[in-house]
XYZ file of C-alpha atoms in Angstrom:
315
model
C 103.170 56.481 116.731
C 103.231 59.437 119.523
C 103.895 63.267 118.676
C 106.722 64.800 121.256
C 106.613 67.898 122.310
C 110.296 68.392 123.550
C 110.038 71.842 124.304
C 107.945 75.317 124.408
C 107.338 76.749 121.086
C 109.437 79.546 122.182
C 112.792 78.020 121.345
C 114.724 79.773 118.700
C 117.811 78.221 117.264
C 118.815 81.532 115.215
C 117.325 84.976 114.130
C 115.983 84.373 110.946
C 114.501 86.882 108.455
C 110.776 86.906 108.021
C 110.456 85.417 104.242
C 109.427 87.315 101.830
C 106.578 87.116 100.256
C 106.816 86.923 96.104
C 105.324 89.750 93.984
C 101.913 88.718 93.138
C 101.145 86.690 90.028
C 98.393 85.279 87.687
C 97.491 82.066 89.466
C 96.034 79.001 88.147
C 93.852 77.366 90.719
C 94.934 73.707 91.298
C 92.221 71.029 90.154
C 89.368 69.553 92.006
C 91.475 66.062 91.934
C 95.195 64.937 92.009
C 95.760 61.455 91.392
C 98.507 59.729 91.735
C 100.143 56.445 91.163
C 103.841 55.000 91.525
C 106.001 56.642 94.254
C 103.217 59.292 95.198
C 105.329 62.263 94.279
C 103.937 65.839 93.849
C 105.782 69.094 93.754
C 105.506 72.004 96.076
C 107.419 74.950 96.330
C 108.902 76.184 99.639
C 110.129 79.969 99.430
C 109.637 79.465 95.774
C 112.244 76.337 95.420
C 109.998 73.327 94.486
C 110.642 70.331 96.326
C 109.703 66.690 95.576
C 107.287 65.071 98.156
C 105.891 61.965 98.890
C 102.186 61.862 99.668
C 101.544 59.378 102.566
C 97.775 58.895 103.689
C 99.707 57.774 106.904
C 101.426 60.577 107.352
C 100.197 63.305 110.479
C 101.005 66.459 111.416
C 103.274 68.809 109.552
C 105.665 67.972 106.226
C 108.423 66.663 107.016
C 111.426 67.277 104.798
C 115.057 65.380 104.992
C 117.583 67.736 106.766
C 120.042 68.010 104.206
C 117.142 69.710 102.073
C 116.775 71.641 105.388
C 120.176 72.747 105.092
C 120.084 73.660 101.822
C 117.206 75.840 102.071
C 118.829 77.532 104.734
C 115.813 77.083 107.332
C 116.241 77.882 110.681
C 114.648 76.161 113.068
C 111.487 78.386 115.419
C 110.751 75.418 117.724
C 111.654 71.600 119.067
C 109.621 68.945 118.181
C 109.725 65.124 118.205
C 108.575 61.769 117.215
C 108.216 58.557 120.003
C 108.208 55.022 118.595
C 107.747 53.000 122.707
C 111.519 53.625 123.387
C 112.653 55.162 120.499
C 112.963 59.161 120.170
C 113.471 61.107 117.354
C 114.197 64.544 117.485
C 113.717 66.784 115.326
C 112.464 70.730 115.042
C 109.732 73.543 113.125
C 109.579 76.376 111.232
C 106.842 78.327 109.452
C 107.506 78.770 105.475
C 105.996 79.319 102.802
C 104.186 76.561 100.752
C 102.674 77.510 97.669
C 100.599 74.137 95.453
C 99.739 76.373 92.923
C 97.174 78.579 93.903
C 99.904 81.156 95.487
C 102.015 80.690 99.027
C 100.927 80.440 102.584
C 102.336 80.544 105.885
C 102.786 76.257 107.066
C 104.751 74.644 109.801
C 107.491 72.460 107.902
C 109.462 69.963 110.217
C 112.722 68.018 109.736
C 114.990 65.891 111.962
C 118.579 64.039 111.245
C 117.005 60.907 110.289
C 115.518 60.922 106.577
C 111.980 61.463 106.328
C 112.043 59.884 102.773
C 114.354 58.065 100.592
C 113.357 58.783 97.406
C 111.526 62.295 97.851
C 112.657 65.666 99.705
C 110.323 64.865 102.447
C 106.738 63.856 103.185
C 103.219 65.208 103.312
C 99.674 63.766 104.453
C 96.793 64.373 102.297
C 94.896 66.468 105.192
C 97.072 69.389 103.864
C 96.817 69.177 100.230
C 94.251 71.849 98.757
C 92.461 69.468 96.276
C 88.923 68.263 96.555
C 89.622 64.956 96.198
C 92.572 62.680 96.345
C 93.127 59.082 94.912
C 95.929 56.715 94.956
C 95.976 54.275 92.241
C 96.849 50.879 93.562
C 96.528 48.487 90.787
C 94.722 47.876 87.607
C 90.739 47.853 87.679
C 89.004 44.550 87.148
C 85.477 43.819 86.363
C 82.972 44.112 88.735
C 84.420 46.546 90.939
C 82.228 47.797 93.355
C 82.734 51.011 95.111
C 82.695 50.977 99.081
C 82.008 54.510 101.130
C 83.195 55.186 105.018
C 82.151 58.461 106.596
C 86.329 60.234 106.963
C 87.081 61.207 110.150
C 89.643 63.739 111.125
C 91.313 63.141 114.825
C 93.854 64.259 116.427
C 94.636 68.124 117.204
C 94.794 70.720 114.309
C 98.753 70.433 114.529
C 98.752 66.574 115.178
C 95.728 66.007 112.721
C 95.350 62.112 110.756
C 92.451 61.446 108.645
C 90.727 57.957 108.579
C 87.414 56.165 109.412
C 85.642 54.653 112.233
C 84.564 51.043 113.430
C 83.376 50.310 116.553
C 83.870 47.907 118.774
C 82.540 46.549 121.991
C 81.456 50.342 123.357
C 84.823 52.756 121.329
C 85.670 53.642 118.000
C 88.529 52.768 116.503
C 90.219 54.818 114.279
C 91.175 53.103 111.293
C 93.659 55.067 108.917
C 95.072 53.647 105.598
C 98.482 52.931 105.770
C 99.119 52.028 102.177
C 103.106 51.620 102.107
C 102.845 48.993 104.897
C 101.717 45.444 104.175
C 100.263 44.327 107.538
C 97.703 45.887 109.926
C 99.563 47.547 112.965
C 98.232 48.037 116.452
C 100.109 48.736 119.073
C 99.785 46.497 122.636
C 97.088 48.157 124.536
C 95.050 48.328 121.507
C 95.410 44.309 120.743
C 94.613 44.070 124.652
C 91.260 45.712 123.848
C 90.629 43.924 120.243
C 91.266 40.343 121.646
C 89.139 40.605 124.571
C 86.163 41.824 122.424
C 86.688 39.546 119.571
C 88.574 36.943 121.095
C 92.177 36.906 119.864
C 95.167 35.149 119.852
C 99.055 35.288 119.067
C 100.309 32.811 116.127
C 102.861 30.767 116.891
C 106.133 31.682 115.279
C 104.954 35.009 114.340
C 108.082 37.239 115.649
C 108.114 40.115 112.915
C 109.999 43.840 112.720
C 107.094 47.048 111.999
C 109.417 49.703 109.813
C 107.945 53.239 111.267
C 108.348 56.848 109.723
C 112.114 57.783 109.774
C 113.134 53.754 109.429
C 112.613 53.211 113.028
C 112.603 49.042 113.651
C 110.107 47.695 116.267
C 109.353 44.395 117.084
C 105.837 42.515 116.478
C 103.755 39.702 116.778
C 101.166 38.506 114.309
C 97.707 38.377 115.955
C 94.457 36.530 114.727
C 90.389 37.318 116.050
C 88.031 34.110 115.880
C 85.687 37.078 115.657
C 86.761 39.711 112.217
C 86.026 43.437 112.747
C 83.960 44.390 109.233
C 85.059 47.615 107.621
C 82.795 47.755 105.235
C 83.303 44.666 103.222
C 86.867 44.156 104.640
C 87.135 41.154 107.066
C 90.007 42.406 109.219
C 90.986 39.488 111.336
C 94.605 39.392 111.453
C 96.942 42.150 113.302
C 101.114 42.616 113.600
C 101.489 44.104 117.482
C 104.025 46.479 118.284
C 104.791 44.056 121.255
C 107.291 46.360 123.180
C 106.527 49.789 122.083
C 103.520 50.889 125.123
C 102.444 48.623 127.891
C 102.628 44.717 127.852
C 100.387 41.999 125.478
C 99.412 40.423 128.170
C 95.804 39.981 127.094
C 96.239 38.539 123.776
C 97.418 35.082 124.610
C 98.502 32.278 122.409
C 96.444 30.283 119.716
C 97.138 26.619 120.230
C 96.782 23.606 117.571
C 93.341 23.213 116.284
C 92.406 26.338 118.431
C 88.776 25.446 118.839
C 88.313 29.305 118.394
C 88.853 29.429 114.662
C 87.010 26.429 113.573
C 84.536 28.049 111.137
C 81.670 26.283 112.366
C 81.794 26.654 116.033
C 79.648 29.227 118.314
C 81.944 31.734 120.031
C 81.338 33.117 123.379
C 83.820 34.507 124.785
C 84.019 35.166 128.591
C 87.196 37.597 128.631
C 86.761 40.971 130.055
C 86.648 43.804 127.832
C 89.738 45.477 129.266
C 92.583 47.551 128.163
C 93.276 51.141 127.491
C 94.216 51.576 123.960
C 95.369 54.230 121.471
C 92.230 52.963 119.003
C 94.441 53.552 116.117
C 94.639 50.624 113.703
C 96.879 50.873 110.424
C 94.954 48.987 107.242
C 97.845 47.702 105.318
C 98.259 46.571 101.785
C 97.244 43.446 102.295
C 93.734 44.076 103.377
C 93.091 46.404 100.404
C 94.764 43.708 97.973
C 91.927 43.663 95.803
C 91.396 46.832 95.204
C 91.950 49.051 92.596
C 92.320 52.628 94.325
C 91.309 54.787 97.038
C 89.864 58.087 97.290
C 90.030 60.817 99.900
C 87.050 63.128 99.342
C 88.105 65.806 101.113
C 84.851 68.109 100.344
C 82.656 65.311 101.202
C 84.467 64.287 103.720
C 84.141 60.339 102.502
C 86.649 58.410 101.534
C 85.961 55.437 98.808
C 87.645 51.727 98.176
C 86.816 50.782 94.625
C 87.523 46.738 94.812
C 86.916 43.700 93.517
C 85.544 40.317 94.506
C 87.326 39.719 98.232
C 89.678 36.675 97.859
C 87.680 33.454 99.369
């Protein structure tokens, strides 16, 4: 998904009086850590009205609320924006509002569109907007023998379109790995599939057509790619990806996996003869299946570190 700026930021839909700042009141600072489980929903005050926002580790850019919530709050758009999913464009708008997590109101940009941002809350918000030192997602009950893996946290994109993840070197490039906890499969675009396939020797699995559900419930076609040389993300063996085959370029360099393909024989010494070509977006979403043996993930915003607590990896 790529952010799409649809017009200059000076497009005012209607005149709007400045939002008055509430009178100062004793504020209780938020705790150092936010622990999320279940629906991962928090309550945030927007212009003094409580909203339920779904925290999503894969979210980038401003918080996005549902259009009916924006109408109920009588928000007036200040600029246009949009989100592109291949050939599908979702048009939306922005406005600066007063957002309060419990430590006092701050002016922040909020976006909305006609499509629902969330079906179980008033909207969504990324970890990068939260005022806590640490944000922990509880994924499953802990098991005996868990170990903690630590990854340097990388903030990528502009300030307006920031996202959080970690980086892994593949060939001469660094792939940005984003943990997408609402998604089952690992997900990449066609150019990134071309890049990974040429460096790690990958191919499409027969009969693996599928559908990726993107933000705003946009559906995009995929095929499943396996790589003979896995990418190691700490102790995680990353070797399968859903590829968005019709969005950005043609995955023509991936090829197909044949029956009894020798590249996937564990005893085979592999030497790839394909040239490492491609102009990837260098973004990989890591889905739940990849970390199914992990009990929690912590974004340590103070230490710029992502920590995964995991049991023994499945065979």
